[in-house]
CSV table of C-alpha atoms in Angstrom, one decimal:
chain,number,residue,atom,x,y,z
A,1,MET,CA,142.2,111.6,87.5
A,2,PRO,CA,140.4,114.9,86.8
A,3,GLN,CA,137.9,116.2,89.3
A,4,LYS,CA,134.5,114.5,88.9
A,5,LEU,CA,131.0,115.7,89.6
A,6,ILE,CA,129.1,112.7,91.0
A,7,THR,CA,125.3,113.1,91.1
A,8,ILE,CA,123.4,110.6,93.1
A,9,ASP,CA,119.7,109.8,93.2
A,10,LEU,CA,118.4,108.8,96.6
A,11,ASP,CA,115.6,106.2,96.6
A,12,GLY,CA,116.6,102.9,95.0
A,13,THR,CA,120.1,104.2,94.5
A,14,THR,CA,121.9,105.8,97.5
A,15,LEU,CA,119.3,104.4,99.9
A,16,ASN,CA,118.6,100.7,100.5
A,17,SER,CA,115.1,99.3,100.6
A,18,GLN,CA,114.8,100.4,104.3
A,19,ASN,CA,115.5,104.0,103.2
A,20,GLN,CA,118.8,104.0,105.0
A,21,VAL,CA,122.3,105.0,104.0
A,22,SER,CA,124.7,102.1,104.7
A,23,PRO,CA,128.0,102.8,106.6
A,24,LYS,CA,129.8,101.6,103.4
A,25,THR,CA,128.1,104.3,101.3
A,26,VAL,CA,129.0,107.0,103.9
A,27,GLU,CA,132.6,105.9,103.9
A,28,VAL,CA,133.0,105.8,100.1
A,29,ILE,CA,131.3,109.1,99.5
A,30,GLN,CA,133.4,110.8,102.2
A,31,LYS,CA,136.5,109.2,100.5
A,32,ALA,CA,135.4,110.6,97.1
A,33,THR,CA,135.0,114.0,98.7
A,34,ALA,CA,138.4,113.9,100.3
A,35,ALA,CA,139.9,112.9,96.9
A,36,GLY,CA,138.7,116.2,95.5
A,37,HIS,CA,135.5,115.1,93.8
A,38,LEU,CA,132.1,116.8,94.1
A,39,VAL,CA,129.2,114.6,95.2
A,40,SER,CA,125.7,116.1,94.8
A,41,ILE,CA,122.4,114.7,95.7
A,42,VAL,CA,119.9,115.0,92.9
A,43,THR,CA,116.5,113.7,94.0
A,44,GLY,CA,112.8,114.0,93.5
A,45,ARG,CA,112.4,114.2,97.2
A,46,PRO,CA,111.6,117.5,98.9
A,47,TYR,CA,114.2,119.1,101.1
A,48,ARG,CA,112.5,118.2,104.3
A,49,ILE,CA,113.2,114.5,103.8
A,50,SER,CA,116.6,114.7,102.2
A,51,GLU,CA,118.3,117.2,104.5
A,52,ALA,CA,119.2,114.5,107.1
A,53,ILE,CA,120.8,112.3,104.4
A,54,TYR,CA,122.8,115.2,103.1
A,55,ASP,CA,124.1,115.8,106.6
A,56,GLN,CA,124.8,112.1,107.2
A,57,LEU,CA,127.0,112.1,104.1
A,58,GLN,CA,128.7,115.3,105.4
A,59,LEU,CA,128.3,117.1,102.0
A,60,LYS,CA,128.9,120.8,101.4
A,61,THR,CA,127.9,120.8,97.8
A,62,PRO,CA,124.7,121.8,96.0
A,63,MET,CA,121.7,119.6,96.4
A,64,THR,CA,118.8,119.4,94.0
A,65,ASN,CA,115.2,118.6,95.1
A,66,PHE,CA,111.9,118.2,93.4
A,67,ASN,CA,113.6,116.6,90.3
A,68,GLY,CA,115.4,119.8,89.5
A,69,ALA,CA,113.0,122.6,90.5
A,70,LEU,CA,115.2,123.6,93.5
A,71,THR,CA,119.0,123.6,93.6
A,72,HIS,CA,120.7,125.0,96.7
A,73,ILE,CA,123.4,124.5,99.3
A,74,PRO,CA,121.8,123.5,102.6
A,75,HIS,CA,122.6,125.5,105.8
A,76,GLN,CA,124.1,128.4,103.9
A,77,HIS,CA,123.4,131.3,101.6
A,78,TRP,CA,124.6,130.5,98.1
A,79,SER,CA,124.4,133.1,95.3
A,80,GLY,CA,123.8,130.3,92.8
A,81,GLU,CA,120.6,129.0,94.4
A,82,TYR,CA,117.7,128.8,92.1
A,83,LYS,CA,114.1,127.6,92.2
A,84,ARG,CA,111.3,127.2,89.7
A,85,THR,CA,107.8,127.6,91.0
A,86,ILE,CA,104.3,127.1,89.8
A,87,SER,CA,101.5,129.7,90.1
A,88,LYS,CA,99.5,129.3,93.3
A,89,ALA,CA,96.4,130.0,91.1
A,90,ILE,CA,96.8,126.5,89.7
A,91,VAL,CA,96.8,125.0,93.2
A,92,LEU,CA,93.7,127.0,94.1
A,93,ASP,CA,91.9,126.0,91.0
A,94,MET,CA,92.6,122.3,91.7
A,95,MET,CA,91.3,122.8,95.2
A,96,ALA,CA,88.1,124.3,93.8
A,97,ASN,CA,87.6,121.3,91.5
A,98,ARG,CA,88.7,118.7,94.1
A,99,LYS,CA,85.5,116.7,94.3
A,100,LYS,CA,84.9,116.8,90.5
A,101,LEU,CA,88.4,115.4,89.9
A,102,GLN,CA,88.2,112.9,92.8
A,103,LEU,CA,91.3,114.2,94.4
A,104,GLU,CA,91.9,112.6,97.8
A,105,MET,CA,94.6,115.0,98.8
A,106,ILE,CA,96.3,118.2,97.5
A,107,ALA,CA,99.7,119.3,98.9
A,108,ALA,CA,101.8,122.3,98.0
A,109,GLU,CA,105.4,122.5,98.9
A,110,GLY,CA,108.5,124.7,98.8
A,111,LYS,CA,112.0,124.6,100.3
A,112,HIS,CA,110.8,125.3,103.9
A,113,THR,CA,107.0,125.0,103.5
A,114,TYR,CA,104.5,122.2,103.4
A,115,LEU,CA,100.8,122.7,103.1
A,116,ALA,CA,98.1,120.0,102.6
A,117,ASP,CA,94.3,120.0,102.6
A,118,HIS,CA,94.2,116.5,104.2
A,119,LEU,CA,96.5,114.0,105.9
A,120,PRO,CA,97.6,111.3,103.5
A,121,PRO,CA,96.8,107.6,104.1
A,122,SER,CA,99.2,105.9,106.5
A,123,SER,CA,100.4,103.7,103.6
A,124,LEU,CA,101.7,106.7,101.7
A,125,GLY,CA,105.2,107.7,102.8
A,126,PHE,CA,107.1,110.9,102.2
A,127,PHE,CA,104.5,113.1,104.0
A,128,PRO,CA,104.1,114.3,107.5
A,129,THR,CA,101.8,112.1,109.6
A,130,THR,CA,100.3,115.1,111.4
A,131,LEU,CA,99.2,118.6,110.3
A,132,ASN,CA,99.5,121.7,112.4
A,133,GLN,CA,96.9,124.4,111.9
A,134,ASP,CA,99.4,126.5,109.9
A,135,GLN,CA,100.0,123.6,107.6
A,136,LEU,CA,96.4,123.3,106.4
A,137,LEU,CA,96.2,124.3,102.7
A,138,SER,CA,93.9,127.1,102.0
A,139,ARG,CA,93.6,130.4,100.1
A,140,ASN,CA,94.9,132.2,103.1
A,141,SER,CA,97.8,129.9,104.0
A,142,LEU,CA,99.1,129.6,100.4
A,143,LYS,CA,100.9,132.9,100.4
A,144,ARG,CA,103.6,132.1,97.8
A,145,ASN,CA,103.9,130.2,94.6
A,146,PRO,CA,105.0,126.6,95.5
A,147,THR,CA,107.8,124.6,94.0
A,148,SER,CA,105.7,121.5,93.7
A,149,MET,CA,102.1,120.4,93.9
A,150,VAL,CA,101.2,116.7,94.7
A,151,LEU,CA,97.9,115.2,94.0
A,152,LEU,CA,96.6,112.0,95.5
A,153,VAL,CA,93.9,110.8,93.1
A,154,ALA,CA,91.2,108.1,93.2
A,155,PRO,CA,92.3,104.8,91.7
A,156,ASN,CA,92.1,104.7,87.9
A,157,GLN,CA,91.7,108.5,87.8
A,158,GLU,CA,95.4,109.3,87.1
A,159,GLN,CA,95.1,109.7,83.3
A,160,THR,CA,91.9,111.8,83.6
A,161,VAL,CA,93.5,114.2,86.0
A,162,ARG,CA,96.7,114.4,84.0
A,163,ASN,CA,94.8,115.2,80.8
A,164,ILE,CA,92.8,118.0,82.6
A,165,VAL,CA,95.9,119.5,84.1
A,166,MET,CA,97.8,119.5,80.8
A,167,HIS,CA,94.8,120.8,78.9
A,168,ASN,CA,94.4,123.7,81.2
A,169,TYR,CA,98.0,124.5,82.2
A,170,GLY,CA,100.2,122.5,79.9
A,171,GLN,CA,102.1,125.7,78.8
A,172,GLN,CA,103.1,126.3,82.4
A,173,VAL,CA,103.6,123.0,84.0
A,174,ASP,CA,104.6,119.3,83.6
A,175,ILE,CA,103.1,116.5,85.5
A,176,GLY,CA,104.6,113.2,86.5
A,177,VAL,CA,103.6,109.9,88.1
A,178,TRP,CA,105.3,108.7,91.3
A,179,GLY,CA,104.6,105.1,90.6
A,180,GLY,CA,104.0,102.5,93.3
A,181,PRO,CA,100.6,101.3,94.7
A,182,ASN,CA,99.2,104.8,95.3
A,183,SER,CA,97.9,107.0,92.5
A,184,VAL,CA,100.1,110.1,93.1
A,185,LEU,CA,100.8,112.8,90.6
A,186,GLU,CA,103.3,115.6,90.9
A,187,VAL,CA,103.1,119.0,89.2
A,188,VAL,CA,106.2,121.2,88.6
A,189,SER,CA,107.2,124.0,86.4
A,190,LYS,CA,107.4,123.4,82.7
A,191,GLY,CA,110.6,121.8,81.6
A,192,ILE,CA,111.9,120.7,85.0
A,193,GLN,CA,114.2,117.6,84.9
A,194,LYS,CA,117.3,116.4,86.7
A,195,ALA,CA,119.6,116.7,83.7
A,196,LYS,CA,119.2,120.5,83.6
A,197,ALA,CA,120.0,120.7,87.3
A,198,VAL,CA,123.1,118.6,86.8
A,199,ALA,CA,124.3,120.8,84.0
A,200,TYR,CA,123.7,123.9,86.1
A,201,ILE,CA,125.8,122.5,89.0
A,202,ALA,CA,128.6,121.5,86.6
A,203,ARG,CA,128.7,125.1,85.2
A,204,GLN,CA,129.0,126.5,88.7
A,205,TYR,CA,132.2,124.4,89.2
A,206,ASN,CA,133.5,124.5,85.7
A,207,ILE,CA,133.3,120.7,85.3
A,208,ASP,CA,133.1,119.4,81.7
A,209,ARG,CA,130.1,117.2,80.9
A,210,GLN,CA,132.5,114.2,80.2
A,211,ASN,CA,133.6,114.4,83.9
A,212,ILE,CA,130.1,114.0,85.3
A,213,ILE,CA,129.0,110.6,86.7
A,214,ALA,CA,125.4,110.0,87.5
A,215,PHE,CA,123.7,107.2,89.4
A,216,GLY,CA,120.0,106.4,89.1
A,217,ASP,CA,117.3,103.7,88.9
A,218,GLU,CA,114.0,105.1,87.9
A,219,HIS,CA,112.2,107.0,85.0
A,220,ASN,CA,112.9,110.4,86.5
A,221,ASP,CA,116.7,109.7,86.2
A,222,ALA,CA,116.5,109.0,82.5
A,223,GLU,CA,117.5,112.4,81.1
A,224,MET,CA,120.3,112.8,83.8
A,225,LEU,CA,121.9,109.4,82.9
A,226,ASP,CA,121.6,110.2,79.2
A,227,TYR,CA,123.2,113.7,79.6
A,228,VAL,CA,126.3,113.0,81.6
A,229,GLY,CA,129.6,111.6,80.5
A,230,ARG,CA,129.0,108.4,82.4
A,231,GLY,CA,125.5,107.3,83.4
A,232,VAL,CA,125.4,104.4,85.8
A,233,ALA,CA,122.2,102.4,86.4
A,234,MET,CA,121.7,100.4,89.5
A,235,LYS,CA,121.4,96.7,89.2
A,236,ASN,CA,117.9,97.1,90.6
A,237,ALA,CA,117.1,99.8,88.0
A,238,THR,CA,114.2,99.5,85.5
A,239,PRO,CA,115.0,98.0,82.1
A,240,VAL,CA,114.6,101.4,80.4
A,241,ILE,CA,117.1,103.0,82.7
A,242,LYS,CA,119.6,100.2,82.1
A,243,SER,CA,119.2,100.6,78.4
A,244,ILE,CA,120.1,104.4,78.6
A,245,ALA,CA,123.1,104.0,81.0
A,246,ASN,CA,126.7,103.5,80.0
A,247,ASP,CA,127.1,100.9,82.7
A,248,VAL,CA,125.2,99.0,85.4
A,249,THR,CA,126.4,98.3,88.9
A,250,GLU,CA,127.3,94.8,89.8
A,251,PHE,CA,125.3,95.0,93.1
A,252,ASP,CA,121.9,96.5,93.9
A,253,ASN,CA,121.0,99.2,96.4
A,254,ASP,CA,120.7,96.6,99.2
A,255,HIS,CA,124.3,95.5,98.7
A,256,ASP,CA,126.1,98.8,98.4
A,257,GLY,CA,126.0,98.9,94.6
A,258,LEU,CA,126.7,102.6,94.3
A,259,ALA,CA,129.5,102.6,96.9
A,260,ARG,CA,131.2,99.5,95.5
A,261,TYR,CA,131.1,100.9,91.9
A,262,LEU,CA,132.5,104.3,93.0
A,263,GLU,CA,135.2,102.7,95.1
A,264,ASN,CA,136.4,100.8,92.2
A,265,TYR,CA,136.0,103.4,89.5
A,266,LEU,CA,137.7,106.2,91.5
A,267,ASN,CA,140.4,103.8,93.0
A,268,LEU,CA,139.3,104.6,96.6
A,269,ALA,CA,139.9,101.1,98.1
A,270,ASN,CA,143.1,102.2,99.9
């Protein structure tokens, strides 16, 4: 079998509903690596909450964060590392109009930086539960262009804020919705998507598009699953993602769907 590039989303795909990686998943991914295949995490998560998973899987390959805005190899210098940032002037302008737009929190983030003007509500995961003085977002603390800006908006204000951001900065940025019970928007550089990151990684390792397998479950995986040679939707994926994919796992993310599929597809059972 030719060498495969296997790109894996995290939430709802590699991780179960408790945000954990199962022993079975660790075992199969390590077998795939030992067989000569490349496994890369491609996630919307920032680096700060995906590094531990990368280490648990014992990967040495590139990882993509922020849905494609940052691609790097953790714990080492890699000449192929790239990032796409947004102008800090956009963040400052959003801060200046915070009350008008009914923004409950603004956070700006990079590979090793996290700044926020407020703590998020306890129900909102993925963010630090405490803020040090040097993590408070301000004109002075925001020294560099961030990779991502996250906006927690008042209920029913999502579309209004999206329209304003795209009207004012649509030539520079794209804005997406996290989904879930909270009204969270994420702003990244124009044109960012997982598929472009996957194509970039494949070029670095001279892997043909037909030899890329991608796993995902949500709307931000759509372009990636459509681009690769074999796009695999999780059993728990949205109907739209299932309609785009070449195949669907027999089991969901709580029953090792990704691991079982890979084990069978790559003949790793023995």
